PDB file of C-alpha atoms in Angstrom:
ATOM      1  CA  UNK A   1      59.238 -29.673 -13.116  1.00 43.00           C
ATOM      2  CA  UNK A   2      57.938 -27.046 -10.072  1.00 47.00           C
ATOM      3  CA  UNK A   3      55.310 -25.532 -10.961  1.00 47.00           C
ATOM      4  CA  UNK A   4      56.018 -21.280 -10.897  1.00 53.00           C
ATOM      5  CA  UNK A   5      54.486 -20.345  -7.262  1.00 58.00           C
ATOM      6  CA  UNK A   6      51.466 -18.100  -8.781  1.00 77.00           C
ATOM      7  CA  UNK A   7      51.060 -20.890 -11.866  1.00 88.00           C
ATOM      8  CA  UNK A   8      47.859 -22.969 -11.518  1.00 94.00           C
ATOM      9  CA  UNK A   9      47.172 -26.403 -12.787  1.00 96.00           C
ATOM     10  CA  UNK A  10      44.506 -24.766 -15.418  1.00 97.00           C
ATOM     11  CA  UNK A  11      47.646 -22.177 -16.120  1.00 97.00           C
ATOM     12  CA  UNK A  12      50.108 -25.150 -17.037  1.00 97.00           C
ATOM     13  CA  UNK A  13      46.845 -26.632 -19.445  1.00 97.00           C
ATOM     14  CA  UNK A  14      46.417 -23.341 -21.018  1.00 97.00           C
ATOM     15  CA  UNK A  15      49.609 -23.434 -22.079  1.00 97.00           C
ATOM     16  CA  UNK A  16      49.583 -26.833 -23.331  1.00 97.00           C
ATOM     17  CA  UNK A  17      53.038 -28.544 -20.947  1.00 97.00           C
ATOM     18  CA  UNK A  18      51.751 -32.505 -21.432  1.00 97.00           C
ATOM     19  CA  UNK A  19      54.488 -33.116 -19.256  1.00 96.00           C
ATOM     20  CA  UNK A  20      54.005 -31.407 -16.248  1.00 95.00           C
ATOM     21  CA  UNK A  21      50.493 -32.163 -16.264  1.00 95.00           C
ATOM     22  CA  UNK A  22      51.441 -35.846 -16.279  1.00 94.00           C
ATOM     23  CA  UNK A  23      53.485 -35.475 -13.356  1.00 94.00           C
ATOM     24  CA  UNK A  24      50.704 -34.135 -11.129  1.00 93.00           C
ATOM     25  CA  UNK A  25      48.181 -36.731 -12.639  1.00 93.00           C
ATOM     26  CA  UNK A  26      50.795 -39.315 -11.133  1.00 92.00           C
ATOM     27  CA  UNK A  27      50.367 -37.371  -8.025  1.00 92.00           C
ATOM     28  CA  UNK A  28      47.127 -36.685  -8.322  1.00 92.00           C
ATOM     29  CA  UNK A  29      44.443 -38.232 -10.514  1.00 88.00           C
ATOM     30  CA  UNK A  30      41.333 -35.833  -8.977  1.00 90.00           C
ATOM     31  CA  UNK A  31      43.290 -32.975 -10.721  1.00 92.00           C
ATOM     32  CA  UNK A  32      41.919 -33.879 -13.757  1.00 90.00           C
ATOM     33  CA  UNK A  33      38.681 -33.035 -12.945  1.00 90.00           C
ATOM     34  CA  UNK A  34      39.691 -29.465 -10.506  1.00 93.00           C
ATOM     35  CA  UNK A  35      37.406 -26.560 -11.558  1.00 95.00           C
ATOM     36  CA  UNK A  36      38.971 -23.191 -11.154  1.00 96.00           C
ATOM     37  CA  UNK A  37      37.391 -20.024  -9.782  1.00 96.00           C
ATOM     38  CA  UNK A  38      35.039 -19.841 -13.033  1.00 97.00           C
ATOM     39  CA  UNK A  39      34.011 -23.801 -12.660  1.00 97.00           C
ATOM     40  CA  UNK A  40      36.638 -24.502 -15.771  1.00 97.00           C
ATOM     41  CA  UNK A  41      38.702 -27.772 -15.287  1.00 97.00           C
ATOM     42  CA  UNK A  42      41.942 -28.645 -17.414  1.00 97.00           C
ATOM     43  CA  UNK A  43      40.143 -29.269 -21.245  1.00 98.00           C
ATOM     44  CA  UNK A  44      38.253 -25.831 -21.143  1.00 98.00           C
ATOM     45  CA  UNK A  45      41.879 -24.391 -20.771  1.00 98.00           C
ATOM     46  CA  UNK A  46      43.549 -26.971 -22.672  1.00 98.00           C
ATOM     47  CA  UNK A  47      40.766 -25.812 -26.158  1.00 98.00           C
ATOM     48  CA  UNK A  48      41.061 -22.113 -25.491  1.00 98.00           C
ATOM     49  CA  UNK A  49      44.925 -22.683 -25.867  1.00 98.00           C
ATOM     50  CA  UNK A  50      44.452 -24.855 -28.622  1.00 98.00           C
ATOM     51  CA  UNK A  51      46.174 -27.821 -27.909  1.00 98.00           C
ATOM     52  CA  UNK A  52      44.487 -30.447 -29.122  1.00 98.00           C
ATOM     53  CA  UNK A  53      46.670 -32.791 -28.278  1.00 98.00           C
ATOM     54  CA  UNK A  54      46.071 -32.120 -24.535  1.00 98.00           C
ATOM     55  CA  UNK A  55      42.231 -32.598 -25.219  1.00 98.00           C
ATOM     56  CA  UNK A  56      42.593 -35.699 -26.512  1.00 98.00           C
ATOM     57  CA  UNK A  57      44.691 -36.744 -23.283  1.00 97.00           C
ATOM     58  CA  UNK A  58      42.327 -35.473 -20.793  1.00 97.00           C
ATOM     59  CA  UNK A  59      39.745 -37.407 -22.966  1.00 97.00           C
ATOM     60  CA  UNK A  60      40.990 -40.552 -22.767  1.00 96.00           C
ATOM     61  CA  UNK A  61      41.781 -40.154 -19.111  1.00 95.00           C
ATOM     62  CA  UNK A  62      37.868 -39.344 -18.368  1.00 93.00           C
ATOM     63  CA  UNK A  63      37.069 -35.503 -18.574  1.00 94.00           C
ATOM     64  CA  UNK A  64      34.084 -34.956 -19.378  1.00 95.00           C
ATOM     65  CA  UNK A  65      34.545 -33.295 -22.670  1.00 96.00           C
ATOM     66  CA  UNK A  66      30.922 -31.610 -21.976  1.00 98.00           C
ATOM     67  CA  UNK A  67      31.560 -30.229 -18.730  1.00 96.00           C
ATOM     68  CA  UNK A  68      30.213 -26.601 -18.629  1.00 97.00           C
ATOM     69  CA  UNK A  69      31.983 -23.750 -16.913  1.00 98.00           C
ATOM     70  CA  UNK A  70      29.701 -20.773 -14.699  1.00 98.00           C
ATOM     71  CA  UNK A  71      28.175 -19.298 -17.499  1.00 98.00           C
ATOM     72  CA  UNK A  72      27.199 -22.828 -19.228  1.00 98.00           C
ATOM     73  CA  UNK A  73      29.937 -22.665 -21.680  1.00 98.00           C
ATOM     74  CA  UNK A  74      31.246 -26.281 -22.649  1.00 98.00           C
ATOM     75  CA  UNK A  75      34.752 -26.617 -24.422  1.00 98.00           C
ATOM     76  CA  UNK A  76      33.639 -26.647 -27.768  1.00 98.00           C
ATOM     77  CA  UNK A  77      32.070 -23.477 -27.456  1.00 98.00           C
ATOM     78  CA  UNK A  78      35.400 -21.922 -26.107  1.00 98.00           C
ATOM     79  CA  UNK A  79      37.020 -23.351 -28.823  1.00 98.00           C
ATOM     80  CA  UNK A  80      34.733 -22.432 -31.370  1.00 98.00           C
ATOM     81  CA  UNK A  81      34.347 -18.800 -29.681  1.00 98.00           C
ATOM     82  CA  UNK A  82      38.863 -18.264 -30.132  1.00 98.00           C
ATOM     83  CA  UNK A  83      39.428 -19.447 -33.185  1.00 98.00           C
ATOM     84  CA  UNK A  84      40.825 -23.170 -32.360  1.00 98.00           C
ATOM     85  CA  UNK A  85      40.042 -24.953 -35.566  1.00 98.00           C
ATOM     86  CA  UNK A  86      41.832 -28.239 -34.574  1.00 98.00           C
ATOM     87  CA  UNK A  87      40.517 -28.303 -31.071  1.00 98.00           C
ATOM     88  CA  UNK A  88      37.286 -28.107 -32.695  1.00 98.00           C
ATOM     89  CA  UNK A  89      37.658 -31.061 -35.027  1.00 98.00           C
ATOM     90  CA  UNK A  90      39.446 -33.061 -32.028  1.00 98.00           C
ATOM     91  CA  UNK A  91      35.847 -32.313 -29.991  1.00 98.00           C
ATOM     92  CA  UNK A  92      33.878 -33.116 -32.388  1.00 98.00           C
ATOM     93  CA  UNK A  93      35.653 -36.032 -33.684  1.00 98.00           C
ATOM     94  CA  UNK A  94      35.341 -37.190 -29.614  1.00 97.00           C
ATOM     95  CA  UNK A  95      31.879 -36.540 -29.400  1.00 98.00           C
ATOM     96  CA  UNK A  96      31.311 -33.097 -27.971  1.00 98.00           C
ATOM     97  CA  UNK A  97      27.483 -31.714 -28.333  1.00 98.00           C
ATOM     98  CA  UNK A  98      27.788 -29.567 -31.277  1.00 98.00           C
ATOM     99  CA  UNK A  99      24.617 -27.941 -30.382  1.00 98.00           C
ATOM    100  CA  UNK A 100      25.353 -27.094 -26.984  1.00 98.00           C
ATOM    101  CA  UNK A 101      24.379 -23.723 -25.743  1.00 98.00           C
ATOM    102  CA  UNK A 102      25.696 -21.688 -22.663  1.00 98.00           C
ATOM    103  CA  UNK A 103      23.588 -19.739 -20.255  1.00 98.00           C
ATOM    104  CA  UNK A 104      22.966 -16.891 -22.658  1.00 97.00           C
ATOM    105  CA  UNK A 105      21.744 -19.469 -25.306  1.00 98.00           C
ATOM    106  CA  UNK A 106      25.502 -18.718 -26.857  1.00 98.00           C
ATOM    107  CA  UNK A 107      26.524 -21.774 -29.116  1.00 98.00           C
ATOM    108  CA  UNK A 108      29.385 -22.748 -30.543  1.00 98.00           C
ATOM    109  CA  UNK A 109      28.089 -22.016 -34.181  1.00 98.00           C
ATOM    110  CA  UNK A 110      27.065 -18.351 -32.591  1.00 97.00           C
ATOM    111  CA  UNK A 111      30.556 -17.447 -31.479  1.00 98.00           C
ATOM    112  CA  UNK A 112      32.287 -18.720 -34.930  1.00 98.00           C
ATOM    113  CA  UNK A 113      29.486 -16.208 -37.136  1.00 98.00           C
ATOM    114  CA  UNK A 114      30.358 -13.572 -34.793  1.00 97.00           C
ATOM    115  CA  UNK A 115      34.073 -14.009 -34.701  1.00 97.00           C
ATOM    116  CA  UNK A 116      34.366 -14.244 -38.783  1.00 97.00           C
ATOM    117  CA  UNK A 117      35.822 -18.078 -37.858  1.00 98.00           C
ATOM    118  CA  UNK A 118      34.815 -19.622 -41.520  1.00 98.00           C
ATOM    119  CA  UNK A 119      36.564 -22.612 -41.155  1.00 98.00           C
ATOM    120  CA  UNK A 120      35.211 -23.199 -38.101  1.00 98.00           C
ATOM    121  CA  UNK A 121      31.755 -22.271 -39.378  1.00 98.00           C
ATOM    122  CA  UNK A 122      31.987 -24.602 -41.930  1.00 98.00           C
ATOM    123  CA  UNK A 123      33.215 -27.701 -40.093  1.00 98.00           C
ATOM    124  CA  UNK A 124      30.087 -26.889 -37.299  1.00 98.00           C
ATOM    125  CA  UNK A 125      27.743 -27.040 -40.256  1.00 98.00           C
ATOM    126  CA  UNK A 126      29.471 -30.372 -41.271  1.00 97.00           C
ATOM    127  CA  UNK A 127      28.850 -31.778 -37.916  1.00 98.00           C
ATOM    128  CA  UNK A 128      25.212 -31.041 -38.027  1.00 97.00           C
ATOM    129  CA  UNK A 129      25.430 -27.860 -36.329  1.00 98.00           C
ATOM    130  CA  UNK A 130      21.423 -26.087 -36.319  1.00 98.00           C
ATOM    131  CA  UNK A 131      21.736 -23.215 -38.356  1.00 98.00           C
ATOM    132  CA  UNK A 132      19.208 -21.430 -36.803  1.00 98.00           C
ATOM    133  CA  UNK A 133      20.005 -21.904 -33.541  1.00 98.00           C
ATOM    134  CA  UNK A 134      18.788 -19.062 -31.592  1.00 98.00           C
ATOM    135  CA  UNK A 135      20.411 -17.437 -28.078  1.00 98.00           C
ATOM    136  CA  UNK A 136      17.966 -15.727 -25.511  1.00 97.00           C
ATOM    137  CA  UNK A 137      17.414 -12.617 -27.274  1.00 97.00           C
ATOM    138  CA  UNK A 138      16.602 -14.497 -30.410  1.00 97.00           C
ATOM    139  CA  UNK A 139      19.892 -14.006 -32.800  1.00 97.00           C
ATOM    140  CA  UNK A 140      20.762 -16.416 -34.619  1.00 98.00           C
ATOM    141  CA  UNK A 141      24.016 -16.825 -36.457  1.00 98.00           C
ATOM    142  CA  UNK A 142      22.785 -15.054 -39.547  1.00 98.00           C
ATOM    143  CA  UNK A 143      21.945 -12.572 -37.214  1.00 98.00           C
ATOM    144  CA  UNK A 144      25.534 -12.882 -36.032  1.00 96.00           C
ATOM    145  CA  UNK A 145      26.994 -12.515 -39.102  1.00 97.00           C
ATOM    146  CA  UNK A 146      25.185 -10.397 -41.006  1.00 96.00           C
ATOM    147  CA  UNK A 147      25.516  -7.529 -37.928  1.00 93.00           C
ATOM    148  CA  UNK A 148      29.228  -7.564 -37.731  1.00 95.00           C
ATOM    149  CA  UNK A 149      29.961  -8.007 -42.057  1.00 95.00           C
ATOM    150  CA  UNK A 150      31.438 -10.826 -41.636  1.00 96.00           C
ATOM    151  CA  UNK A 151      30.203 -11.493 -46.065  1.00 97.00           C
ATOM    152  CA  UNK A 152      32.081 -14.818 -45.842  1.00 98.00           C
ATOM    153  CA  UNK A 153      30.471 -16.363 -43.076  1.00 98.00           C
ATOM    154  CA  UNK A 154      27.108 -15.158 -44.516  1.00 98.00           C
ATOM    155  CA  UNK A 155      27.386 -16.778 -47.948  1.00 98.00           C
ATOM    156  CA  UNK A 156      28.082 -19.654 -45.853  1.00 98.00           C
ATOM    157  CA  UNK A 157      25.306 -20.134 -43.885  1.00 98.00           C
ATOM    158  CA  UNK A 158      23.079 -18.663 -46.672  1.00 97.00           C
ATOM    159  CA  UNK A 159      24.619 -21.320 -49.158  1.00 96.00           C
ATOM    160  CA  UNK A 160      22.472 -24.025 -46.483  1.00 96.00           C
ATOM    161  CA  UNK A 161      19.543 -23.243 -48.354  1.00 91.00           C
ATOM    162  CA  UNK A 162      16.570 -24.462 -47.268  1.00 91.00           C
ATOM    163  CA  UNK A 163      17.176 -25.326 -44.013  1.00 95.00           C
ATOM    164  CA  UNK A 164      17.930 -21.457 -43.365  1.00 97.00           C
ATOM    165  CA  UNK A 165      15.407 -19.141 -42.475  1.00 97.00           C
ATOM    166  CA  UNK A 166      16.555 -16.142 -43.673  1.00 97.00           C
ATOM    167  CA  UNK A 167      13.844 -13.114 -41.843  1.00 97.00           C
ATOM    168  CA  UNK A 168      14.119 -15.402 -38.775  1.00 97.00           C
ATOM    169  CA  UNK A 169      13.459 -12.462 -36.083  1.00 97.00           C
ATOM    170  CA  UNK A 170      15.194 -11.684 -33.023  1.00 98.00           C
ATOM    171  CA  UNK A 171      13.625 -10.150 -29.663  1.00 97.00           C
ATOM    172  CA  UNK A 172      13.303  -6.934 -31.023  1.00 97.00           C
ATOM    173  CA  UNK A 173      11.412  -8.243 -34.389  1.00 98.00           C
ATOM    174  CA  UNK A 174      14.390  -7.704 -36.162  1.00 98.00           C
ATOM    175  CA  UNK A 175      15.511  -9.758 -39.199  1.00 98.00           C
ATOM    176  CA  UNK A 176      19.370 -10.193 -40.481  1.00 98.00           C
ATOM    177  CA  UNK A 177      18.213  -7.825 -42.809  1.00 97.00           C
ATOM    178  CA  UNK A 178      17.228  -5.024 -40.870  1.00 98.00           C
ATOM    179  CA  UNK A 179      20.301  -5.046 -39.120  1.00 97.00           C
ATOM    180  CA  UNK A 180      22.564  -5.004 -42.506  1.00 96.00           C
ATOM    181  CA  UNK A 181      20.247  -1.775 -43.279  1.00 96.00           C
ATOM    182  CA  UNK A 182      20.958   0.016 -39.864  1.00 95.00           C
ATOM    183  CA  UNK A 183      24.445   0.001 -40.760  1.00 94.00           C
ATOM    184  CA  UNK A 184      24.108   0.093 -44.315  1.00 94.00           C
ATOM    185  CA  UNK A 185      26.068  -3.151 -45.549  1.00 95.00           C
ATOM    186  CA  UNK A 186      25.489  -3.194 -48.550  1.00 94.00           C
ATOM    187  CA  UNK A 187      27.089  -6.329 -49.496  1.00 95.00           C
ATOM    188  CA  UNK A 188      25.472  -8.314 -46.487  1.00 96.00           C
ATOM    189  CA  UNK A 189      21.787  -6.662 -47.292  1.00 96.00           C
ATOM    190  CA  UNK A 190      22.017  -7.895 -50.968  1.00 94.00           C
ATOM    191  CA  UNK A 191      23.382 -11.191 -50.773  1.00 96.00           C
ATOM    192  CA  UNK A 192      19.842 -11.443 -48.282  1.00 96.00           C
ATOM    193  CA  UNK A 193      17.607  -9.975 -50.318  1.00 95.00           C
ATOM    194  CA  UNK A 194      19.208 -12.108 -53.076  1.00 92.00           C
ATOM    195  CA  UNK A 195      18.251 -15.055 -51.097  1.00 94.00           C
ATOM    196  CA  UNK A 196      15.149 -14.374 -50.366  1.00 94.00           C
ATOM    197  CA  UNK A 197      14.882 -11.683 -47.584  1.00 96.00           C
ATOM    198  CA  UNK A 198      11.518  -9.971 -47.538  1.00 96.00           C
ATOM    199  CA  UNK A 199      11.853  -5.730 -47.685  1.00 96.00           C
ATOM    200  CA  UNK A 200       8.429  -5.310 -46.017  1.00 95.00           C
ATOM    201  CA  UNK A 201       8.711  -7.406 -42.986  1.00 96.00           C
ATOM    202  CA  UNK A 202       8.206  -5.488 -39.700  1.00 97.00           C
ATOM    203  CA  UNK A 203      10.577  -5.412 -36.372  1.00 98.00           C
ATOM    204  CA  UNK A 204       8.257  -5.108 -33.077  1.00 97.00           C
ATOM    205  CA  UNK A 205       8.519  -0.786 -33.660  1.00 97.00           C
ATOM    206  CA  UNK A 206       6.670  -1.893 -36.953  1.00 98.00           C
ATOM    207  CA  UNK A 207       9.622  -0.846 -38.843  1.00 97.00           C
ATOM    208  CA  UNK A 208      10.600  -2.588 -41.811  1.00 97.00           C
ATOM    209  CA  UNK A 209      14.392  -2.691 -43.232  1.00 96.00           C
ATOM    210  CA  UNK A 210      14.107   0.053 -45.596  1.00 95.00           C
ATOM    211  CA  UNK A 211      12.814   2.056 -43.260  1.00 96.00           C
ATOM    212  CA  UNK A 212      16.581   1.943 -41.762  1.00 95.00           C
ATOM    213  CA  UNK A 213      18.413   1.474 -45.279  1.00 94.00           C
ATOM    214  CA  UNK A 214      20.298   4.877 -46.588  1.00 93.00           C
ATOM    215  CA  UNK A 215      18.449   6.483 -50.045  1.00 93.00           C
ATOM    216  CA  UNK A 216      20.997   4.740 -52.127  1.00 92.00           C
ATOM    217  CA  UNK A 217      20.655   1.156 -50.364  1.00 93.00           C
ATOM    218  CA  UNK A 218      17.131   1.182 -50.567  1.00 91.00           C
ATOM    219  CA  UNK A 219      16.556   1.723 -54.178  1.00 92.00           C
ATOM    220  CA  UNK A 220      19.101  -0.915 -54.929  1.00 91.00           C
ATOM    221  CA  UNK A 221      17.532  -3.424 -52.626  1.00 91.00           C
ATOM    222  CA  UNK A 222      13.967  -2.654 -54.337  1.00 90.00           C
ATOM    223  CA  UNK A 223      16.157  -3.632 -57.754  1.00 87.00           C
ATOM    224  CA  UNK A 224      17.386  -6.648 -56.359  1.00 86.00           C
ATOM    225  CA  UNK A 225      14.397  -7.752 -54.951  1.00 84.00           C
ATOM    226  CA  UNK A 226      12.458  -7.247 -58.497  1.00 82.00           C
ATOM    227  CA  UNK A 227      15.153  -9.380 -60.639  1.00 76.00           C
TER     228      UNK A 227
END
């Protein structure tokens, strides 16, 4: 099968075509380990489409399954970062570095708090994903979570109990917390303060979260915090 003239190897692996790929591996075996323009090969392509299938392939035919692309980000955290759920067992299952984090200290976990992925969330956290895993400006994926609303992910990572810290701080000195109360999620600022998020803890412009939290919010975050 010809290849369409502007369709690139990492094209035909995006879409998932085993078959055609195949057929230039026959032809070519160093095309398994081609970077494009943004230093991706075949399996950063192959997990953002989602075929795990293809992963597995390139795999067992030697690509590094860790390989990192210009801005660090291996194919786990692609995967993690679109929604894949299968590629992401099929990584893990082969050994990818759960805790791998790109050039912006983006991980995997990160992307899947952000994103609202639970499923994915949950089956990092099986695979001894660090909870508090923090990027360059300090978020972590409570952080992540807890700024966007995404409530399910949050119970989530909240439900890891101790091994959470839940006022970690970010580079501004700004807890999970404080960002729920700039926005005024309510849901997201009580299910922290319900888990043990401190009221009085100050960001580096000595703010603390009620000093961001609506009238309402605050006086039912002072009731939570008192039960």
């Amino acid at each position: 099968m010809a290849l369409h003239p502007k369709e690139t190897i990492h094209d035909i692996a995006f879409k998932g075509d085993i078959y055609t790929l195949k057929l230039k591996f026959e032809q070519d075996n160093k095309l398994l380990t081609q970077k494009d323009d943004n230093d991706r090969t075949l399996i950063h392509w192959a997990a953002l489409g989602g075929h795990e299938e293809l992963v597995k392939l390139l795999s067992d035919l030697g690509t590094p399954i860790d390989s990192k692309d210009d801005i660090g980000s291996t194919p786990l955290i692609l995967a993690s970062s679109a929604g894949k759920e299968q590629v992401v067992h099929t990584l893990l299952a082969l050994g990818a570095q759960v805790n791998s984090q790109n050039h912006e200290g983006h991980s995997a976990l990160q992307y899947a708090a952000s994103k609202g992925w639970l499923n994915i969330v949950r089956v990092l956290l099986s695979s001894h994903a660090d909870v508090n895993i923090a990027d360059k400006r300090g978020a972590t994926p409570l952080h992540r979570a807890a700024s966007v609303g995404n409530t399910d992910v949050l119970k989530e990572l909240l439900a890891c109990g101790n091994q959470i810290v839940v006022d970690c701080k970010d580079a501004y000195g700004n807890t999970p917390l404080h960002l729920c109360c700039q926005d005024d999620r309510v849901e997201e600022a009580g299910l922290l303060v319900q888990h043990g998020a401190r009221l009085t803890t100050k960001n580096r412009e000595e703010k603390t979260p009620l000093d961001y939290a609506a009238p309402s919010l605050a006086r039912q975050l002072q009731n939570w915090a008192e039960q």
